[in-house]
CSV table of C-alpha atoms and ligand atoms in Angstrom, one decimal:
chain,number,residue,atom,x,y,z
A,1,MET,CA,20.2,-16.3,8.3
A,2,LYS,CA,18.9,-15.3,4.9
A,3,ILE,CA,15.9,-13.1,4.3
A,4,LYS,CA,12.9,-15.1,3.2
A,5,PRO,CA,11.7,-14.6,-0.4
A,6,PHE,CA,9.1,-11.9,-0.8
A,7,LYS,CA,6.3,-14.2,-1.9
A,8,LEU,CA,4.0,-11.6,-3.5
A,9,GLU,CA,6.8,-9.9,-5.4
A,10,ARG,CA,8.1,-13.2,-6.6
A,11,PHE,CA,4.6,-14.1,-7.8
A,12,PHE,CA,4.4,-10.8,-9.7
A,13,ALA,CA,7.9,-11.2,-11.1
A,14,GLU,CA,6.7,-14.5,-12.6
A,15,HIS,CA,3.3,-13.6,-13.9
A,16,GLU,CA,2.7,-9.8,-14.1
A,17,PHE,CA,4.3,-9.3,-17.5
A,18,THR,CA,3.0,-12.5,-19.1
A,19,ALA,CA,-0.6,-12.8,-18.0
A,20,PRO,CA,-2.8,-10.9,-20.5
A,21,PHE,CA,-5.2,-9.6,-17.8
A,22,ASN,CA,-3.8,-8.4,-14.5
A,23,MET,CA,-6.8,-8.3,-12.2
A,24,CYS,CA,-4.9,-8.1,-8.9
A,25,ALA,CA,-2.7,-5.1,-9.4
A,26,SER,CA,-2.5,-2.7,-6.5
A,27,ASP,CA,-1.7,0.5,-8.5
A,28,CYS,CA,-4.0,2.7,-10.5
A,29,GLU,CA,-3.8,2.7,-14.3
A,30,PRO,CA,-0.3,4.1,-14.8
A,31,LEU,CA,-0.2,7.6,-16.2
A,32,THR,CA,1.8,7.9,-19.4
A,33,MET,CA,4.6,10.4,-19.8
A,34,ALA,CA,2.5,12.3,-22.3
A,35,GLU,CA,-0.4,12.6,-19.8
A,36,LEU,CA,1.8,13.8,-17.0
A,37,LEU,CA,3.7,16.3,-19.1
A,38,ASP,CA,0.4,17.6,-20.3
A,39,MET,CA,-0.7,18.3,-16.7
A,40,ALA,CA,2.6,19.9,-15.8
A,41,ASP,CA,2.8,23.6,-14.8
A,42,LYS,CA,5.1,25.9,-16.8
A,43,ALA,CA,7.7,26.3,-14.1
A,44,SER,CA,8.3,22.5,-13.8
A,45,LEU,CA,8.4,22.1,-17.5
A,46,LYS,CA,11.2,24.7,-17.6
A,47,LEU,CA,13.1,22.8,-14.9
A,48,TRP,CA,12.5,19.6,-16.9
A,49,ALA,CA,14.0,21.1,-20.1
A,50,ASN,CA,17.2,22.1,-18.2
A,51,LEU,CA,17.5,19.2,-15.8
A,52,GLY,CA,21.0,18.1,-15.0
A,53,LEU,CA,21.5,14.4,-14.6
A,54,GLY,CA,24.0,14.4,-11.8
A,55,TYR,CA,23.5,13.3,-8.2
A,56,THR,CA,20.6,14.9,-6.5
A,57,GLU,CA,20.1,16.2,-2.9
A,58,PRO,CA,20.2,13.1,-0.7
A,59,GLN,CA,17.1,14.2,1.3
A,60,GLY,CA,15.2,14.8,-1.9
A,61,HIS,CA,14.7,17.8,-4.2
A,62,ARG,CA,13.8,20.8,-2.2
A,63,LEU,CA,10.8,21.6,-4.4
A,64,LEU,CA,9.6,18.0,-4.2
A,65,ARG,CA,9.8,18.1,-0.4
A,66,GLU,CA,7.9,21.3,-0.4
A,67,GLU,CA,5.1,19.7,-2.4
A,68,ILE,CA,5.1,16.7,-0.2
A,69,SER,CA,4.9,18.8,3.0
A,70,ARG,CA,1.7,20.4,1.6
A,71,LEU,CA,0.0,17.0,2.0
A,72,TYR,CA,0.4,17.3,5.7
A,73,LYS,CA,-0.5,19.8,8.5
A,74,ASN,CA,2.5,19.6,10.8
A,75,ILE,CA,5.3,18.5,8.5
A,76,SER,CA,7.9,20.8,7.0
A,77,PRO,CA,10.1,20.1,4.0
A,78,GLU,CA,12.9,19.4,6.5
A,79,GLN,CA,10.9,16.5,8.0
A,80,VAL,CA,10.5,14.7,4.7
A,81,LEU,CA,13.0,12.1,3.4
A,82,VAL,CA,12.4,11.0,-0.2
A,83,THR,CA,13.0,7.3,-0.8
A,84,ALA,CA,11.4,4.6,-3.0
A,85,PRO,CA,8.4,3.4,-1.0
A,86,GLU,CA,9.8,-0.1,-0.5
A,87,GLU,CA,13.2,1.4,0.4
A,88,GLY,CA,11.4,3.6,3.1
A,89,ILE,CA,10.2,0.4,4.8
A,90,LEU,CA,13.8,-1.0,4.9
A,91,VAL,CA,15.3,2.2,6.0
A,92,ALA,CA,12.7,2.7,8.8
A,93,MET,CA,12.8,-0.9,10.1
A,94,THR,CA,16.5,-1.2,10.2
A,95,THR,CA,16.9,2.2,11.9
A,96,ILE,CA,14.2,1.8,14.5
A,97,LEU,CA,14.6,-1.8,15.6
A,98,GLU,CA,17.2,-3.1,18.1
A,99,ARG,CA,17.9,-6.4,19.7
A,100,GLY,CA,15.1,-7.7,21.9
A,101,ASP,CA,12.4,-5.5,20.4
A,102,HIS,CA,8.9,-6.6,19.8
A,103,VAL,CA,6.8,-5.5,16.8
A,104,ILE,CA,3.1,-5.5,16.1
A,105,VAL,CA,1.8,-5.4,12.5
A,106,THR,CA,-1.6,-5.3,10.8
A,107,TYR,CA,-1.9,-8.7,9.1
A,108,PRO,CA,-2.2,-10.0,6.4
A,109,ALA,CA,0.4,-7.5,5.2
A,110,TYR,CA,2.7,-6.4,2.5
A,111,GLN,CA,5.5,-8.8,3.4
A,112,SER,CA,8.4,-6.3,4.0
A,113,LEU,CA,6.3,-4.7,6.7
A,114,PHE,CA,7.1,-7.6,9.0
A,115,GLU,CA,9.7,-9.8,7.2
A,116,ILE,CA,12.5,-7.3,7.6
A,117,ALA,CA,11.8,-7.2,11.4
A,118,ARG,CA,11.8,-11.1,11.5
A,119,PHE,CA,15.0,-11.1,9.4
A,120,LEU,CA,16.6,-8.8,12.0
A,121,GLY,CA,15.6,-11.4,14.6
A,122,ARG,CA,12.8,-9.3,16.2
A,123,GLU,CA,9.7,-10.9,17.5
A,124,VAL,CA,6.6,-10.0,15.5
A,125,SER,CA,2.9,-10.2,16.6
A,126,GLU,CA,0.1,-10.0,14.1
A,127,TRP,CA,-2.9,-7.8,14.5
A,128,LEU,CA,-5.6,-9.7,12.6
A,129,PRO,CA,-8.9,-8.2,11.4
A,130,ARG,CA,-12.3,-10.0,11.7
A,131,GLU,CA,-13.5,-11.0,8.2
A,132,HIS,CA,-17.1,-11.7,9.3
A,133,LYS,CA,-17.3,-8.1,10.5
A,134,GLY,CA,-16.2,-6.6,7.2
A,135,TRP,CA,-12.5,-7.1,8.0
A,136,SER,CA,-12.7,-4.9,11.0
A,137,PHE,CA,-9.6,-4.3,13.1
A,138,ASP,CA,-10.5,-4.3,16.8
A,139,ILE,CA,-8.3,-2.0,18.8
A,140,ASN,CA,-8.7,-4.2,21.9
A,141,ASP,CA,-6.9,-7.0,20.0
A,142,LEU,CA,-4.0,-4.6,19.3
A,143,VAL,CA,-3.8,-3.4,22.9
A,144,SER,CA,-3.7,-7.1,24.1
A,145,LEU,CA,-0.6,-7.7,22.0
A,146,ILE,CA,1.4,-4.9,23.5
A,147,ASN,CA,4.1,-6.0,26.0
A,148,PRO,CA,7.0,-4.1,27.8
A,149,ARG,CA,9.3,-4.9,24.9
A,150,THR,CA,7.0,-3.5,22.2
A,151,LYS,CA,9.0,-0.9,20.2
A,152,LEU,CA,7.1,-0.6,17.1
A,153,ILE,CA,3.4,-0.7,15.9
A,154,ILE,CA,3.0,-1.0,12.2
A,155,ILE,CA,-0.3,-0.1,10.6
A,156,ASN,CA,-1.5,0.1,7.0
A,157,PHE,CA,-4.8,1.9,6.2
A,158,PRO,CA,-6.4,1.7,3.8
A,159,HIS,CA,-5.3,-1.9,4.2
A,160,ASN,CA,-3.6,-4.0,1.6
A,161,PRO,CA,-5.2,-6.5,0.9
A,162,THR,CA,-8.6,-6.1,2.5
A,163,GLY,CA,-9.2,-2.4,1.8
A,164,ALA,CA,-10.3,-2.0,5.4
A,165,THR,CA,-9.7,1.1,7.5
A,166,ILE,CA,-10.2,2.1,11.1
A,167,THR,CA,-12.0,5.1,12.7
A,168,ARG,CA,-10.2,8.4,13.4
A,169,SER,CA,-10.8,7.9,17.1
A,170,ASP,CA,-9.2,4.5,17.0
A,171,LEU,CA,-6.2,5.9,15.2
A,172,ALA,CA,-6.0,8.7,17.8
A,173,LYS,CA,-6.1,6.0,20.6
A,174,ILE,CA,-3.3,4.1,18.9
A,175,ALA,CA,-1.2,7.2,18.6
A,176,GLU,CA,-1.9,8.1,22.2
A,177,ILE,CA,-1.0,4.7,23.6
A,178,ALA,CA,2.1,4.5,21.4
A,179,GLY,CA,3.2,7.9,22.6
A,180,ARG,CA,2.6,7.1,26.2
A,181,LYS,CA,4.4,3.8,26.1
A,182,ASP,CA,7.4,5.1,24.0
A,183,ILE,CA,6.4,2.9,21.0
A,184,VAL,CA,7.1,4.2,17.5
A,185,LEU,CA,4.0,4.2,15.3
A,186,PHE,CA,4.8,3.4,11.7
A,187,SER,CA,1.9,4.1,9.4
A,188,ASP,CA,2.0,2.8,5.8
A,189,GLU,CA,-0.2,5.3,4.0
A,190,MET,CA,0.4,4.2,0.4
A,191,TYR,CA,-3.3,4.0,-0.3
A,192,ARG,CA,-4.3,7.3,1.4
A,193,PHE,CA,-6.4,9.7,-0.7
A,194,LEU,CA,-8.2,6.7,-2.3
A,195,GLU,CA,-11.0,6.5,0.3
A,196,TYR,CA,-14.3,6.2,-1.5
A,197,ASP,CA,-16.0,8.3,1.1
A,198,GLU,CA,-13.8,11.2,2.1
A,199,ARG,CA,-15.0,11.0,5.7
A,200,ASP,CA,-13.2,7.7,6.0
A,201,ARG,CA,-9.8,9.4,5.3
A,202,LEU,CA,-7.6,9.2,8.4
A,203,PRO,CA,-5.3,12.0,9.4
A,204,ALA,CA,-1.6,11.1,8.6
A,205,ALA,CA,0.0,9.6,11.6
A,206,CYS,CA,3.0,11.9,11.4
A,207,ASP,CA,0.6,14.9,11.8
A,208,MET,CA,-1.1,13.3,14.8
A,209,SER,CA,1.9,12.4,16.8
A,210,ARG,CA,5.4,13.7,17.3
A,211,THR,CA,6.9,10.2,17.4
A,212,ALA,CA,5.0,8.6,14.5
A,213,VAL,CA,6.3,8.0,11.0
A,214,SER,CA,4.2,8.1,7.9
A,215,LEU,CA,5.2,6.2,4.7
A,216,SER,CA,3.7,7.4,1.5
A,217,GLY,CA,4.5,7.6,-2.2
A,218,LEU,CA,3.3,8.0,-5.7
A,219,SER,CA,2.9,4.4,-6.7
A,220,LYS,CA,-0.7,3.6,-5.8
A,221,SER,CA,-3.0,6.6,-5.3
A,222,PHE,CA,-1.1,8.7,-7.8
A,223,ALA,CA,-0.7,6.1,-10.5
A,224,LEU,CA,3.1,6.6,-10.9
A,225,ALA,CA,4.7,3.4,-9.6
A,226,GLY,CA,7.4,3.5,-12.3
A,227,LEU,CA,8.8,6.8,-10.8
A,228,ARG,CA,9.8,4.8,-7.7
A,229,ILE,CA,9.2,7.9,-5.6
A,230,GLY,CA,7.9,7.8,-2.0
A,231,TRP,CA,8.9,9.3,1.3
A,232,LEU,CA,9.1,9.0,5.1
A,233,ALA,CA,7.7,11.9,7.1
A,234,THR,CA,8.2,12.4,10.8
A,235,GLN,CA,8.4,15.2,13.4
A,236,ASP,CA,10.9,13.1,15.4
A,237,GLY,CA,14.3,14.6,14.7
A,238,GLY,CA,16.2,11.6,16.1
A,239,LEU,CA,14.4,9.1,14.0
A,240,PHE,CA,14.8,11.3,10.9
A,241,LYS,CA,18.5,11.6,11.3
A,242,GLY,CA,18.8,7.8,11.5
A,243,PHE,CA,16.7,7.4,8.4
A,244,ALA,CA,18.7,9.9,6.4
A,245,GLY,CA,21.9,8.2,7.5
A,246,TYR,CA,20.7,4.8,6.5
A,247,LYS,CA,19.7,6.0,3.0
A,248,ASP,CA,23.4,6.6,2.4
A,249,TYR,CA,23.7,2.8,2.2
A,250,THR,CA,20.7,2.2,0.0
A,251,THR,CA,20.4,4.6,-2.9
A,252,ILE,CA,22.1,7.8,-1.6
A,253,CYS,CA,19.7,10.0,-3.6
A,254,SER,CA,16.7,9.6,-5.8
A,255,SER,CA,16.6,9.6,-9.6
A,256,ALA,CA,16.7,13.2,-10.9
A,257,PRO,CA,14.1,12.8,-13.7
A,258,SER,CA,11.7,10.9,-11.3
A,259,GLU,CA,12.0,13.7,-8.8
A,260,LEU,CA,11.0,16.3,-11.3
A,261,LEU,CA,8.1,14.2,-12.7
A,262,ALA,CA,7.0,13.8,-9.1
A,263,ILE,CA,6.9,17.5,-8.5
A,264,MET,CA,4.7,17.9,-11.6
A,265,ALA,CA,2.4,15.1,-10.4
A,266,LEU,CA,2.0,16.6,-6.9
A,267,ARG,CA,1.2,20.0,-8.3
A,268,ALA,CA,-1.5,18.3,-10.4
A,269,ARG,CA,-2.6,16.1,-7.5
A,270,ASP,CA,-6.3,17.1,-7.5
A,271,ARG,CA,-6.7,16.1,-11.2
A,272,ILE,CA,-4.8,12.8,-10.8
A,273,LEU,CA,-6.7,11.8,-7.6
A,274,LYS,CA,-10.0,12.6,-9.2
A,275,ARG,CA,-9.2,10.5,-12.3
A,276,ASN,CA,-8.1,7.6,-10.1
A,277,LEU,CA,-11.1,7.8,-7.7
A,278,GLU,CA,-13.5,7.8,-10.6
A,279,LEU,CA,-11.8,4.7,-12.1
A,280,VAL,CA,-11.7,2.8,-8.9
A,281,GLY,CA,-15.3,3.7,-8.0
A,282,ALA,CA,-16.7,2.5,-11.4
A,283,ASN,CA,-14.7,-0.7,-11.3
A,284,LEU,CA,-15.7,-1.4,-7.7
A,285,GLU,CA,-19.4,-1.1,-8.6
A,286,ARG,CA,-18.9,-3.6,-11.4
A,287,LEU,CA,-17.2,-6.0,-9.0
A,288,ASP,CA,-20.0,-5.6,-6.4
A,289,GLY,CA,-22.4,-6.7,-9.2
A,290,PHE,CA,-20.2,-9.7,-10.1
A,291,PHE,CA,-19.9,-10.9,-6.5
A,292,ALA,CA,-23.6,-10.3,-5.9
A,293,GLU,CA,-24.3,-12.8,-8.7
A,294,HIS,CA,-22.3,-15.5,-6.9
A,295,PRO,CA,-22.8,-15.3,-3.2
A,296,ASP,CA,-22.5,-19.1,-3.0
A,297,LEU,CA,-19.0,-19.1,-4.6
A,298,PHE,CA,-17.4,-15.9,-3.1
A,299,ASP,CA,-17.6,-14.1,0.2
A,300,TRP,CA,-17.0,-10.4,-0.7
A,301,ARG,CA,-16.5,-7.7,1.9
A,302,ARG,CA,-16.4,-4.4,0.2
A,303,PRO,CA,-13.3,-2.3,0.8
A,304,LYS,CA,-13.4,1.2,2.1
A,305,GLY,CA,-10.4,2.5,0.3
A,306,GLY,CA,-7.6,1.6,-2.0
A,307,THR,CA,-7.4,-0.5,-5.1
A,308,VAL,CA,-7.6,-4.0,-3.7
A,309,GLY,CA,-10.1,-6.4,-2.0
A,310,PHE,CA,-9.8,-9.8,-0.5
A,311,PRO,CA,-12.8,-12.1,-1.4
A,312,ARG,CA,-12.9,-15.6,0.0
A,313,LEU,CA,-13.5,-18.6,-2.3
A,314,GLN,CA,-16.2,-20.8,-0.8
A,315,GLY,CA,-16.2,-24.6,-1.0
A,316,GLU,CA,-13.4,-27.1,-1.2
A,317,THR,CA,-11.2,-25.8,-3.9
A,318,LYS,CA,-8.0,-24.0,-2.7
A,319,SER,CA,-7.8,-20.4,-3.7
A,320,SER,CA,-4.2,-21.0,-5.0
A,321,GLN,CA,-5.6,-23.7,-7.3
A,322,PHE,CA,-8.5,-21.5,-8.4
A,323,CYS,CA,-6.1,-18.6,-9.2
A,324,ALA,CA,-3.8,-20.9,-11.2
A,325,ASP,CA,-6.7,-22.3,-13.2
A,326,VAL,CA,-8.2,-18.9,-14.0
A,327,ARG,CA,-4.8,-17.8,-15.1
A,328,GLU,CA,-4.3,-20.8,-17.3
A,329,LYS,CA,-7.7,-21.0,-18.9
A,330,LYS,CA,-8.6,-17.3,-19.2
A,331,GLY,CA,-5.3,-15.4,-18.8
A,332,VAL,CA,-6.6,-13.5,-15.8
A,333,LEU,CA,-4.2,-12.9,-13.0
A,334,LEU,CA,-5.6,-13.2,-9.4
A,335,LEU,CA,-3.4,-13.2,-6.3
A,336,PRO,CA,-3.9,-16.2,-3.9
A,337,ALA,CA,-3.8,-15.6,-0.1
A,338,GLU,CA,-0.8,-17.8,0.1
A,339,ALA,CA,1.3,-15.0,-1.5
A,340,TYR,CA,0.7,-13.3,1.9
A,341,GLY,CA,1.4,-16.4,3.8
A,342,PHE,CA,-2.2,-16.1,4.9
A,343,GLU,CA,-4.2,-19.2,5.7
A,344,GLY,CA,-7.7,-18.1,4.7
A,345,ASN,CA,-9.0,-19.3,1.3
A,346,ASN,CA,-9.0,-15.7,0.0
A,347,PHE,CA,-7.5,-14.1,-3.1
A,348,ARG,CA,-6.7,-10.5,-4.0
A,349,VAL,CA,-8.6,-8.6,-6.7
A,350,GLY,CA,-7.3,-5.3,-8.0
A,351,PHE,CA,-9.6,-2.7,-9.5
A,352,GLY,CA,-7.4,0.3,-10.3
A,353,ARG,CA,-6.8,-0.6,-13.9
A,354,ARG,CA,-8.7,0.5,-16.9
A,355,ASN,CA,-9.1,-3.0,-18.4
A,356,MET,CA,-10.6,-4.4,-15.2
A,357,PRO,CA,-14.1,-4.7,-16.8
A,358,GLU,CA,-12.6,-6.8,-19.6
A,359,ALA,CA,-10.7,-9.0,-17.1
A,360,MET,CA,-13.9,-9.4,-15.0
A,361,GLU,CA,-15.8,-10.6,-18.1
A,362,LYS,CA,-13.1,-13.3,-18.6
A,363,LEU,CA,-13.5,-14.3,-15.0
A,364,ARG,CA,-17.3,-14.3,-15.4
A,365,ALA,CA,-16.9,-16.6,-18.4
A,366,TYR,CA,-14.6,-18.9,-16.3
A,367,VAL,CA,-17.2,-19.1,-13.5
A,368,ASN,CA,-20.0,-19.9,-15.9
A,369,GLN,CA,-18.0,-22.5,-17.7
A,370,TYR,CA,-16.3,-24.3,-14.9
A,371,MET,CA,-18.0,-23.5,-11.6
A,372,ARG,CA,-21.7,-23.8,-12.6
B,401,PLP,C1,1.1,-1.5,1.7
B,401,PLP,C2,2.3,-1.2,0.7
B,401,PLP,N1,3.4,-0.6,1.2
B,401,PLP,C3,4.4,-0.4,0.4
B,401,PLP,C4,4.4,-0.8,-0.9
B,401,PLP,C5,5.7,-0.6,-1.7
B,401,PLP,O1,5.4,0.3,-2.7
B,401,PLP,P1,6.4,0.3,-4.0
B,401,PLP,O2,6.2,-1.0,-4.7
B,401,PLP,O3,6.0,1.4,-4.8
B,401,PLP,O4,7.8,0.4,-3.5
B,401,PLP,C6,3.3,-1.5,-1.4
B,401,PLP,C7,3.3,-2.0,-2.8
B,401,PLP,O5,2.6,-2.8,-3.2
B,401,PLP,C8,2.2,-1.7,-0.6
B,401,PLP,O6,1.1,-2.3,-1.0
């Protein structure tokens, strides 16, 4: 059996670098090298100037793992494995899952979160949110999906693509149930730190439970997708050993320059996160205004965190057709729900980029010209 194409990544491979206005990106406006070096502390600049370009420590640069562990309460540098974010998903899924296992995943989802499990022949159940309740994920729905073969629960909050999240008490319940039933909790926290109200920020799963795994990285909230730096963090020594061993078959170690740039970024994290939250907040307000002008055309449920939202196109036109037409006529890239294999007539908007207002004006012109 071959692994199925990653629809969303194939879509971006085709359109991301040709469409003039990307209005569905999930990262924040990428930092430039000059901006990052400008924020860097003296010690890392010195390391940068003298950096050797040999293999690096397989687990990740010691100083990088120290900075990463500062993002957590109960994680030491020894409990962090540096990987590219997408690589972390592959490493974790292949290590954790065995024949006959059942997996539950928040859905719609970034495809690798469930597709690797399916490729491995594992049964996958989808934990769906309720759109009419603001994309709320009901924990009772999750509990009803658990069976004696459930080995892994995969969650992703803030959620790509809806921007939804859950309450702290629901996360605590999930961690408790998973721990009690010997289920691994895998929490994709790529959009953590981009909650618009800090009170909505969930604790990291790896801090909450000894058997949970958190995936995070610099691509989204930290505006550094090009570094390809992310990590897996867990207190579970057995799982960790498996992850580290599997990485020997993927990349062995990370890129030396990227690791150092990542150290600089994490040392300047408050500045970077403030910049990104301001950008996302201002863009989101503009989007609220746009969707409020057209309630008959779009059903918009405001996200709680992250850089993306998942409005639904009302009426007869298919969202895939709408997205293709907007791209053709106005050069604006929107991501149809079909890229998630999701049946609803939704599409993804992204609001982490600096030119979002310009892209939105193009979309507004499209709406006025062709939909009114
Ligand atoms: C939820 C989620 N997890 C993981 C990833 C993978 O991140 P990266 O593309 O930096 O490998 C993405 C990227 O879009 C994502 O949205």
